[in-house]
Short mmCIF file of C-alpha atoms and ligand atoms in Angstrom, two decimals:
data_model
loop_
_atom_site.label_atom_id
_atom_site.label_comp_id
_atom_site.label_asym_id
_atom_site.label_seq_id
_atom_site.Cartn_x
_atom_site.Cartn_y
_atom_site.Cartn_z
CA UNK S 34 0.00 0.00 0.00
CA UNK S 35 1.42 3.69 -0.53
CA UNK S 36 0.77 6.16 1.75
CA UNK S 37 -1.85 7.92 -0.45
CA UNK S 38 -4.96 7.89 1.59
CA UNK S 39 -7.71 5.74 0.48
CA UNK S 40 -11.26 5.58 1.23
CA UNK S 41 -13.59 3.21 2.85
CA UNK S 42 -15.78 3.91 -0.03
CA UNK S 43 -12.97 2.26 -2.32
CA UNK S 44 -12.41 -0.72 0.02
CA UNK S 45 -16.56 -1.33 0.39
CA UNK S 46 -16.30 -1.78 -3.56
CA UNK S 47 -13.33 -4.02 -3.18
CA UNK S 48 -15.08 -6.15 -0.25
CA UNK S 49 -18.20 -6.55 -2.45
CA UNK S 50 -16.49 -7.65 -5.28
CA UNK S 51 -14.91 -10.50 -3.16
CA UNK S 52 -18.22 -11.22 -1.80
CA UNK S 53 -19.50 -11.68 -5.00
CA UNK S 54 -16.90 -13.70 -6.02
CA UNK S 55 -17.51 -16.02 -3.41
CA UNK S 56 -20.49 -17.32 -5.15
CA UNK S 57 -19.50 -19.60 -7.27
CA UNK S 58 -20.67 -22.86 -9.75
CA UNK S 59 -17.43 -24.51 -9.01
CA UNK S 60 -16.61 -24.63 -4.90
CA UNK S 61 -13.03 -23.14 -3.84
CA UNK S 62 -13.40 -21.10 -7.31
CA UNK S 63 -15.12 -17.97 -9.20
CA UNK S 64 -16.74 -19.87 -11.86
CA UNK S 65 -20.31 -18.11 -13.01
CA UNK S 66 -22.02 -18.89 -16.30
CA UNK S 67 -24.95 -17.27 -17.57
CA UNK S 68 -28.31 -18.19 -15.75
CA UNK S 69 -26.43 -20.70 -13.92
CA UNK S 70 -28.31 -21.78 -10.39
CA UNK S 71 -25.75 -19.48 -8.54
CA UNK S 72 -26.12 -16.69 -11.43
CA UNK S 73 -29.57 -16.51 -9.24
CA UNK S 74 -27.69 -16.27 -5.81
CA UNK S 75 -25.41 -13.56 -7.33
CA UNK S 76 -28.77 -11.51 -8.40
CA UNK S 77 -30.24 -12.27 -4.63
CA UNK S 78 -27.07 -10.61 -3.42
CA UNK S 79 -26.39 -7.83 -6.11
CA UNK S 80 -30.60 -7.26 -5.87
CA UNK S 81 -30.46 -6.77 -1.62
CA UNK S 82 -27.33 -3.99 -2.32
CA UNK S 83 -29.46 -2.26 -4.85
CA UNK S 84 -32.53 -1.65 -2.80
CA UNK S 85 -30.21 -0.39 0.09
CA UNK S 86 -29.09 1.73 -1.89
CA UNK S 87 -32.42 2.68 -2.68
CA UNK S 88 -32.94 1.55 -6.04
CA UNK S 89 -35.59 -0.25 -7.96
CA UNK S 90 -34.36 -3.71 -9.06
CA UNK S 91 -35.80 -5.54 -12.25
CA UNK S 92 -34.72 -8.96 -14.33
CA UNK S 93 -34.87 -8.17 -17.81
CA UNK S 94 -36.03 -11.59 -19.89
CA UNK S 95 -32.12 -12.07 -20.59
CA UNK S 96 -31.33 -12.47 -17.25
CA UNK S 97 -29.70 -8.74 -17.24
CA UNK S 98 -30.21 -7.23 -13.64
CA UNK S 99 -31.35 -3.55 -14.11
CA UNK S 100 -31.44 -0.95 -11.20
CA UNK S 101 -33.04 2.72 -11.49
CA UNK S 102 -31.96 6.14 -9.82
CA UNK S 103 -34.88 8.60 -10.39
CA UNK S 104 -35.01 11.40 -11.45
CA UNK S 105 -37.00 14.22 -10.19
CA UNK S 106 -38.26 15.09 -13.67
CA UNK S 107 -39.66 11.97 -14.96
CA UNK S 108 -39.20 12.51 -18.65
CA UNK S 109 -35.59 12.91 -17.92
CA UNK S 110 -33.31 11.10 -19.81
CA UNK S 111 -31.44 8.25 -18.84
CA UNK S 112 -27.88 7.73 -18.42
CA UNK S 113 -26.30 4.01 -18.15
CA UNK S 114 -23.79 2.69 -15.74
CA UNK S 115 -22.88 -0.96 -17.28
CA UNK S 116 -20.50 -4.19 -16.64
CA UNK S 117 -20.88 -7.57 -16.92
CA UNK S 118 -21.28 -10.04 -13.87
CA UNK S 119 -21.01 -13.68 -15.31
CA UNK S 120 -16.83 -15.34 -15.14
CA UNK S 121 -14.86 -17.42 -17.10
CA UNK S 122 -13.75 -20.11 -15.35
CA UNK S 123 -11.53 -20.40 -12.64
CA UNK S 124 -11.85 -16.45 -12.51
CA UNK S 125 -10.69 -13.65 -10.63
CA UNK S 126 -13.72 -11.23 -8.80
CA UNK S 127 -12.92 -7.51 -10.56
CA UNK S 128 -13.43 -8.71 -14.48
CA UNK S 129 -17.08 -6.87 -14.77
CA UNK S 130 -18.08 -6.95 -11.19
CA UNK S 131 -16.22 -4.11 -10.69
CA UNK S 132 -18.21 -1.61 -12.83
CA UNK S 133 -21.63 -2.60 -11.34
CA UNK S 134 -20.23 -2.28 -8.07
CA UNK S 135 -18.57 0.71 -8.85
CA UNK S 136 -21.83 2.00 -10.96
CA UNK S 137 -23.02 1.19 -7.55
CA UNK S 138 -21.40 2.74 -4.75
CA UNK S 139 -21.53 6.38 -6.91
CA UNK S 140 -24.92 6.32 -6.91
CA UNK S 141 -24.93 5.71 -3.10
CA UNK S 142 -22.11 8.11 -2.66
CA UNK S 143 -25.12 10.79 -4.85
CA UNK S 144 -27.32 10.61 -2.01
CA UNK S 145 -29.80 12.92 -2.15
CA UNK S 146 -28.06 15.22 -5.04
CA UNK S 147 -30.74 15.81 -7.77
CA UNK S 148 -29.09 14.90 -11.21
CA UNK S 149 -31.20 16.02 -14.91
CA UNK S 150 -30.96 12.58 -15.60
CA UNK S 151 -31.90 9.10 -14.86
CA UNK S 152 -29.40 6.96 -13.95
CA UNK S 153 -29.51 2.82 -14.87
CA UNK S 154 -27.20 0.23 -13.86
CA UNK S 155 -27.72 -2.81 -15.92
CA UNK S 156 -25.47 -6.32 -14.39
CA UNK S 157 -25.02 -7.70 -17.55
CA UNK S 158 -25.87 -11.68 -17.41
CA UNK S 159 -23.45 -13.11 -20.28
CA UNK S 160 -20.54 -11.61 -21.90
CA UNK S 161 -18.05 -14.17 -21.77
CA UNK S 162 -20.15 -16.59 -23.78
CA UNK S 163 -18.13 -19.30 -22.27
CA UNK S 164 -21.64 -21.22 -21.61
CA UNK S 165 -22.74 -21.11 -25.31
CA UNK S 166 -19.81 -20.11 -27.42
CA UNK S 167 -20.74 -16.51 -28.49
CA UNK S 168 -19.75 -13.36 -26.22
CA UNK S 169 -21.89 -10.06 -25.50
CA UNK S 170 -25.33 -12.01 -25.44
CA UNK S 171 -26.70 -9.26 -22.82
CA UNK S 172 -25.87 -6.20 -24.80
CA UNK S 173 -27.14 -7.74 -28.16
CA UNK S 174 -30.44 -8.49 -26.45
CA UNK S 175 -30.21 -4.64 -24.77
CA UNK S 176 -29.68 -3.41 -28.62
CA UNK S 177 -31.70 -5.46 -30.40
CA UNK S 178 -29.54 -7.64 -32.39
CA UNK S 179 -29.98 -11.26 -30.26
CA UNK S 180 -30.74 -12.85 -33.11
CA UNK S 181 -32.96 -16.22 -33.38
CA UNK S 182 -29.74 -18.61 -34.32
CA UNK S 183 -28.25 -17.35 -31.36
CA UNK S 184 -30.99 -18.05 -29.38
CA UNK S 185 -31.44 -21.69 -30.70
CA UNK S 186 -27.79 -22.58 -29.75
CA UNK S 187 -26.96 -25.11 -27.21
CA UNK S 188 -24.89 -25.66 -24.19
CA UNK S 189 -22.70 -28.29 -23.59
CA UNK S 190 -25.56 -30.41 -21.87
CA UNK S 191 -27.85 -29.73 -25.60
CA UNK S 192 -30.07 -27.00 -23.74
CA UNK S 193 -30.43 -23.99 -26.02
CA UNK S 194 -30.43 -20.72 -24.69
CA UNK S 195 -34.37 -19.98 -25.48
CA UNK S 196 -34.49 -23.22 -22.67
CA UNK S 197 -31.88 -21.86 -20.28
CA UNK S 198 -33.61 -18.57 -20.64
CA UNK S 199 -37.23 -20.14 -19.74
CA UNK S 200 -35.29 -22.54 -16.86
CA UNK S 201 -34.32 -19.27 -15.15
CA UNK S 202 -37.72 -18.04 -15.25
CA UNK S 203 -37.66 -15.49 -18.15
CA UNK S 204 -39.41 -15.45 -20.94
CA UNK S 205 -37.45 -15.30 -24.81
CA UNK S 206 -40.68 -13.96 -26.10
CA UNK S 207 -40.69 -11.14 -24.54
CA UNK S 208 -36.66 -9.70 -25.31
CA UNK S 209 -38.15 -7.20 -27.91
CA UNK S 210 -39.83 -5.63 -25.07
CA UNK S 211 -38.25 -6.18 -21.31
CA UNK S 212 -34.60 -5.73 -22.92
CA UNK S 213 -34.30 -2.78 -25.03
CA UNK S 214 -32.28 0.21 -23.60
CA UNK S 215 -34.23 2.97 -22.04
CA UNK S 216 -35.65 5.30 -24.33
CA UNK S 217 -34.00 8.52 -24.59
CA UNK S 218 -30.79 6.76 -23.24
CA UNK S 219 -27.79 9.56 -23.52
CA UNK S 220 -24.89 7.92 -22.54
CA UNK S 221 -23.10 4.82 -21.25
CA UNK S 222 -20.41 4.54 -19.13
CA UNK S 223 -18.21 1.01 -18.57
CA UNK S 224 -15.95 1.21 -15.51
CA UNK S 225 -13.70 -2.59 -16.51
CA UNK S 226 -9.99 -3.01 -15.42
CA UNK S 227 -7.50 -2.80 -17.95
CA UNK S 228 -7.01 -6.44 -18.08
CA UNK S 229 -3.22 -5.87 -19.20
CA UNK S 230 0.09 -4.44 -17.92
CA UNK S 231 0.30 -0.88 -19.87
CA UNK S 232 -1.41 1.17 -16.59
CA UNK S 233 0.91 -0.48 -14.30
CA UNK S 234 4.14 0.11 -16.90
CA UNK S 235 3.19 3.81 -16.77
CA UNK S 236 2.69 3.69 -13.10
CA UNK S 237 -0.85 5.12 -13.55
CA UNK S 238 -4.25 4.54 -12.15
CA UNK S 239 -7.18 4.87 -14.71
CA UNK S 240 -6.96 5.04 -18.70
CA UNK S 241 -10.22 6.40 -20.65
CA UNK S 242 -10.71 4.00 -23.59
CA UNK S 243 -10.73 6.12 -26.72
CA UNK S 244 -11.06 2.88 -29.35
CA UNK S 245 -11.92 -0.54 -29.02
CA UNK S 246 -9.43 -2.17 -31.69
CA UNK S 247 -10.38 -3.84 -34.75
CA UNK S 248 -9.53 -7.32 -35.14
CA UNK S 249 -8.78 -10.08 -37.80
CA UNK S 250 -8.37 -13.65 -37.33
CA UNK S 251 -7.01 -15.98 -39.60
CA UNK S 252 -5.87 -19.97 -40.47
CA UNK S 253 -2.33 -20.40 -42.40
CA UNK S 254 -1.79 -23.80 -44.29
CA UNK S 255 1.98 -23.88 -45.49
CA UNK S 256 2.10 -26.74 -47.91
CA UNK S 257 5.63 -28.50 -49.03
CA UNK S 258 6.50 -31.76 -49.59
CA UNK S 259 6.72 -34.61 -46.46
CA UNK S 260 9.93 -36.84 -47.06
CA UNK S 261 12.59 -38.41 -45.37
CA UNK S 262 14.41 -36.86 -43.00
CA UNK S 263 17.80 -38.80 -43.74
CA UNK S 264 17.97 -39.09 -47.33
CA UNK S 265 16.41 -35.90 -48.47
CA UNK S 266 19.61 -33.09 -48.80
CA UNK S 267 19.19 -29.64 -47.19
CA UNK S 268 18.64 -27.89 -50.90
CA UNK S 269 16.13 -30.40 -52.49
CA UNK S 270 13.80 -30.12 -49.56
CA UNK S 271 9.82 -28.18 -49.25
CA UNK S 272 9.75 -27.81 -45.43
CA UNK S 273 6.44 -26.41 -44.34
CA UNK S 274 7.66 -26.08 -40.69
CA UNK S 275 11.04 -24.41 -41.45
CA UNK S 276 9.25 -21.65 -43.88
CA UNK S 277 6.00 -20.97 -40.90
CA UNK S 278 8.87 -20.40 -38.75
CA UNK S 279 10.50 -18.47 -40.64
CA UNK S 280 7.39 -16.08 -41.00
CA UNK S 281 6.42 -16.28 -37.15
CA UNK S 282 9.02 -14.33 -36.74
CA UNK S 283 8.52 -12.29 -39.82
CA UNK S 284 4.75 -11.56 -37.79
CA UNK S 285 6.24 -10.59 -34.18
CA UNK S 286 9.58 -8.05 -35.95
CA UNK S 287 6.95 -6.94 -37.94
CA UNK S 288 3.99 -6.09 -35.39
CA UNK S 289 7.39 -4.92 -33.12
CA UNK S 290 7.71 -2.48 -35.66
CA UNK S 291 4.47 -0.85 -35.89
CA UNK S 292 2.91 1.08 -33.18
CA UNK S 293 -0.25 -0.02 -31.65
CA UNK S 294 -0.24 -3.23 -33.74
CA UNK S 295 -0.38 -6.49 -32.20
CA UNK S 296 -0.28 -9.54 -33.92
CA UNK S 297 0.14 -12.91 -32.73
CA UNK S 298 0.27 -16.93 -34.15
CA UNK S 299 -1.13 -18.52 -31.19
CA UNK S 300 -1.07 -22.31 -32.32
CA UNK S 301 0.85 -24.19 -34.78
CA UNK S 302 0.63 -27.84 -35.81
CA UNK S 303 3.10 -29.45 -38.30
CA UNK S 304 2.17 -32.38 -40.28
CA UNK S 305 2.79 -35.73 -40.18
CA UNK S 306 4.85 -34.46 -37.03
CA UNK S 307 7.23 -37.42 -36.74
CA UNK S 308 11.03 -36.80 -35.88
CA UNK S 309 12.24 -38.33 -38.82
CA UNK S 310 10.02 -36.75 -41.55
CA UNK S 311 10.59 -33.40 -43.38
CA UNK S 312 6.72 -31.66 -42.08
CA UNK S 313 5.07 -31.35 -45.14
CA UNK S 314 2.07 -29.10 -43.55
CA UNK S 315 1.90 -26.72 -41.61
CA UNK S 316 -1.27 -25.81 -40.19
CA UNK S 317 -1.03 -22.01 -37.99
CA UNK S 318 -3.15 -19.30 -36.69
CA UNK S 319 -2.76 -15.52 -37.12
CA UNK S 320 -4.60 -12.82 -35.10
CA UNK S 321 -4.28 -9.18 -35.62
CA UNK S 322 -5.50 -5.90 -34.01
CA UNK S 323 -5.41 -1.92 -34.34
CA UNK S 324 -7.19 0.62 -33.56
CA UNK S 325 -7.29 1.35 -37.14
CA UNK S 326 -8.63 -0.09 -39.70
CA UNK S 327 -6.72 0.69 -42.31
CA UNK S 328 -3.44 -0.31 -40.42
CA UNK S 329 -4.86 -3.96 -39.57
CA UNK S 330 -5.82 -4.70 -43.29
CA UNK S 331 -2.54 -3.52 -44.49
CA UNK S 332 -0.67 -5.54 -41.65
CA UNK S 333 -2.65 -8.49 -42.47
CA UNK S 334 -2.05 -8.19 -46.38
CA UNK S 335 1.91 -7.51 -45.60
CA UNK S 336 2.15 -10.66 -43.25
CA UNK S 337 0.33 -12.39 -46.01
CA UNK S 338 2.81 -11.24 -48.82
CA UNK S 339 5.59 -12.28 -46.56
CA UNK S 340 4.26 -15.95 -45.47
CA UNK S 341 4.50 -16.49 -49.75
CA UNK S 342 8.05 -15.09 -49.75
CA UNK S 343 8.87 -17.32 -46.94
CA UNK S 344 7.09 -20.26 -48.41
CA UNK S 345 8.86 -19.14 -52.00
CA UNK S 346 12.24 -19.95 -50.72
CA UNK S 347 11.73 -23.69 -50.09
CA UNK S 348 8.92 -24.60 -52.81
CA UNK S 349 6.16 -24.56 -50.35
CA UNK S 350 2.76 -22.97 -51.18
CA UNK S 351 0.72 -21.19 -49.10
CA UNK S 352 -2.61 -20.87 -48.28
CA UNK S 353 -5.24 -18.20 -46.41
CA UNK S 354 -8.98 -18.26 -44.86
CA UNK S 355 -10.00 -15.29 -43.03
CA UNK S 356 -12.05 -16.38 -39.80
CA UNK S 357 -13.52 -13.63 -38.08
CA UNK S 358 -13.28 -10.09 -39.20
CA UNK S 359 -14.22 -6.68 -36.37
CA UNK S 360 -13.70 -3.52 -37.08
CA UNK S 361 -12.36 -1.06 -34.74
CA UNK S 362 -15.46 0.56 -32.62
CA UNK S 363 -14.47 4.22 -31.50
CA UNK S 364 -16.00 5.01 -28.20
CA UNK S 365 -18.20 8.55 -28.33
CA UNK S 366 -15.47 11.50 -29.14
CA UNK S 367 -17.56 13.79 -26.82
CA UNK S 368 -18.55 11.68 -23.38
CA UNK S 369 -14.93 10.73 -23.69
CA UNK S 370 -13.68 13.86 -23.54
CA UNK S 371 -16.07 14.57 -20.88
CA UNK S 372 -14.85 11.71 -18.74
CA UNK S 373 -10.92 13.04 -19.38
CA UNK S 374 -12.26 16.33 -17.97
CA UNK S 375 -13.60 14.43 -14.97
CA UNK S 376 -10.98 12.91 -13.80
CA UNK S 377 -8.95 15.87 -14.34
CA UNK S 378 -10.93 17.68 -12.67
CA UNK S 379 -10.63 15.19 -9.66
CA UNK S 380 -6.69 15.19 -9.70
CA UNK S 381 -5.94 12.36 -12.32
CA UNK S 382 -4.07 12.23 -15.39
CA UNK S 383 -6.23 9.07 -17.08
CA UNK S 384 -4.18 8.54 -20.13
CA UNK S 385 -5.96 7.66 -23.84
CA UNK S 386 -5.51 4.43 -24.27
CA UNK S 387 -7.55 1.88 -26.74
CA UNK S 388 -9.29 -1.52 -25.63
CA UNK S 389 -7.01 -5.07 -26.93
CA UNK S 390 -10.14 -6.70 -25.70
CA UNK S 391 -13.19 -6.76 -26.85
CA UNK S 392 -16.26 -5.20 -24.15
CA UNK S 393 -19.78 -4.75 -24.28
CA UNK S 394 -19.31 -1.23 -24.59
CA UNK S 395 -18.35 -2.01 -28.31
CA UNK S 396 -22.18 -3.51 -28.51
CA UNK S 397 -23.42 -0.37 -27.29
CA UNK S 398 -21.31 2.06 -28.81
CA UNK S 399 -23.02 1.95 -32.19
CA UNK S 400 -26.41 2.37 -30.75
CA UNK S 401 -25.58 4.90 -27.48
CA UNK S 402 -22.82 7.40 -26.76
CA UNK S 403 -20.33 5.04 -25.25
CA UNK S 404 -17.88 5.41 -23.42
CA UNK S 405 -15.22 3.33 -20.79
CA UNK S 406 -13.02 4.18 -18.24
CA UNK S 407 -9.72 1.68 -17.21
CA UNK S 408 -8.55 0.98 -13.54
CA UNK S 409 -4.85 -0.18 -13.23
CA UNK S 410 -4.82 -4.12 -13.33
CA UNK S 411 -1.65 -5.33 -10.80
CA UNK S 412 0.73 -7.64 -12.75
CA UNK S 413 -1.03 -7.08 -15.66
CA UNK S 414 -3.17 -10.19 -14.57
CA UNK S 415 -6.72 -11.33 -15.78
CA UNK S 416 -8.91 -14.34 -16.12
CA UNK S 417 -7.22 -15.30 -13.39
CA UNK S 418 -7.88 -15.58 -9.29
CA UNK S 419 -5.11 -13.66 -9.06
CA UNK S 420 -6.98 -10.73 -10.46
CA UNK S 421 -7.03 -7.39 -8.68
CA UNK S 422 -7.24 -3.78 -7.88
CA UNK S 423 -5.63 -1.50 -5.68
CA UNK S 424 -7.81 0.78 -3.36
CA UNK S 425 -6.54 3.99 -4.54
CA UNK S 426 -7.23 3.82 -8.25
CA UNK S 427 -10.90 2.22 -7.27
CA UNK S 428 -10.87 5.56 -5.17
CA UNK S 429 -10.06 7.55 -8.47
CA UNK S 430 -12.34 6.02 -10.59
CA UNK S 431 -15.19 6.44 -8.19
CA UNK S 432 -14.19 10.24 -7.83
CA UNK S 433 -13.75 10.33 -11.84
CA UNK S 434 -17.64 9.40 -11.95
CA UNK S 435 -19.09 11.01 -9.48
CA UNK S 436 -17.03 14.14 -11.06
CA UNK S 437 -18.65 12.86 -14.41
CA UNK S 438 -21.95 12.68 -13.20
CA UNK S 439 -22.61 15.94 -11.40
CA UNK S 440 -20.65 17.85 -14.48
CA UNK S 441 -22.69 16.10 -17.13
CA UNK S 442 -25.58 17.78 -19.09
CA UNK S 443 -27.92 15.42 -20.72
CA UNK S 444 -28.59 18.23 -23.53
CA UNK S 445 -25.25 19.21 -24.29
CA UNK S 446 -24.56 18.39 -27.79
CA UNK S 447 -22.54 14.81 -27.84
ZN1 ZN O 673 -15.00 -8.16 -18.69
#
């Protein structure tokens, strides 16, 4: 601990967090999937907060727990404070618990102070998508994009979401109208640790997320010629292994190079893949991200120009399928200056910084001003239950809000 002070405020966030975390699928763990039986303990829990904080608690029919701040003028618009509360497995208790909790303790820490707007913090039930293989289900049911496929795949255990959905005691019918975002919604706010080391490198406490990158995922095939690993001489061979290896670190010099790009080949298999054959295949994985566009595509065309040169050389041909394909989302150029303001304002220099990760808040941004503020992650650690915060930078990011919300005017032009 440093000898900044820190608030009880900060350490009732951090203690709730752990509480939270406590309830778990998997004993001894964090493990919570969406609408799993202790999914309905966490809501019991997160539900019994709300109302002391004097908030109105609803289930939305995807399982999304949705709290209310009134108001005065009830045509008011509505501002949203949002995270995400389900794990992966094995978790740590700060990836998306700590925005609600956060979203949380500022509007206790508002008391009585009137505010032009409504405020709504939504505990988003499924981001992950560790339960049925897709991530952000809760904020494509909240903007209208959950789409009936989605809804008709399956578990594990062969139970689709529609059934999980009606298990829990919600109705999939009804997502067109319990789900949608607030009318008249203005902004939305995502308080998420950094989930990486950069904060911590630059020895500073919160980041305000300006992009949330763009990212490109592809499968390699190097093809050459299998033979024997004896007889064949070093010139007369097609090694598929020896020219992907060549290229992996053609990818990393290259993405070393180039600010803000990250690129990775994060598995590799080589074909037959016996000691004494020549690998004929080469089977590898490329993913790429920037926060621009136009820098990603011309990474991804470069690496691909380069993976032929480096298949040239030894007579081995190469081949490309493009996976997945997600453009950079840009957060809301206004709120987020807004938010820098605030936590100037409140003593802290939160540096731009762009998103690696994917968030809800790149669901919403398209459909709401979006915006997201980063806390410091120690060690750079995630996904992990090793995962944590320290007081003071909850402290600052709790001041940056409150800052954010009594500064903020609904009709200024975002
Ligand atoms: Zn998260």
């Amino acid at each position: 601990m440093t000898n900044q002070i820190v608030s009880t405020r900060a350490a009732k966030v951090i203690a709730r967090c752990r509480e939270l975390a406590r309830i778990s699928d998997a004993p001894g763990e964090t493990t919570r999937l969406f609408l799993s039986p202790k999914t309905r303990d966490a809501h019991t829990l997160l539900t019994w907060w709300m109302r002391q904080g004097g908030l109105e608690a609803r289930t939305d029919d995807a399982g999304n727990l949705r709290a209310v701040r009134r108001s005065a003028k009830a045509d008011a618009p509505t501002l949203v404070l949002f995270s995400h509360i389900d794990t992966v497995p094995n978790a740590g208790a700060f990836d998306g618990p700590l925005g609600v909790l956060l979203g949380l303790a500022a509007i206790e820490e508002l008391g009585a102070t009137p505010l032009p707007f409504h405020l709504e913090l939504i505990a988003f039930s499924e981001e992950e998508g560790v339960r049925f293989g897709f991530p952000f289900l809760s904020s494509l049911a909240v903007t209208g994009q959950l789409s009936a496929e989605q809804l008709a795949r399956t578990d594990s255990a062969g139970i689709s979401v529609e059934q999980a959905l009606r298990d829990f005691g919600l109705d999939p019918d009804r997502i067109a109208q319990s789900c949608p975002l607030t009318p008249n919604t203005f902004a939305a706010l995502e308080v998420h640790i950094e989930q990486g080391p950069v904060l911590e490198s630059d020895n500073a406490s919160l980041a305000v997320v300006e992009t949330i990158v763009g990212q490109s995922r592809l499968n390699l095939t190097f093809e050459g010629q299998a033979n024997h690993a004896g007889t064949t001489p070093m010139p007369l061979r097609h090694d598929a292994l020896a020219a992907a290896a060549q290229w992996i670190v053609e990818v990393e010099r290259y993405a070393s190079d180039h600010t803000q790009l990250v690129a990775t080949v994060g598995r590799i298999e080589a074909l037959p893949g016996a000691t004494n054959v020549i690998p004929g295949t080469t089977h590898l994985t490329l993913d790429v991200r920037h926060p621009k566009d136009e820098s990603r595509h011309a990474a991804v065309a470069h690496l691909l120009t380069k993976a032929e040169a480096a298949g040239a050389l030894r007579g081995v041909s190469v081949r490309a399928k493009l996976l997945a394909e997600q453009k950079a989302v840009p957060m809301d150029r206004a709120l987020t200056v807004h938010l820098h303001q605030a936590a100037e304002r409140t003593g802290h220099d939160a540096k731009p910084m762009f998103s690696g990760a994917g968030h809800d808040a790149m669901i919403l941004a398209p459909h709401v001003p979006t915006t997201m503020l980063f806390v410091r992650s120690p060690g750079g650690l995630s996904h992990h239950p090793g995962e944590s915060v320290r007081e003071e930078d909850v402290e600052a990011a709790l001041a940056t809000v409150l800052n954010l919300l009594v500064h903020l005017k609904p009709h200024a032009k975002h």
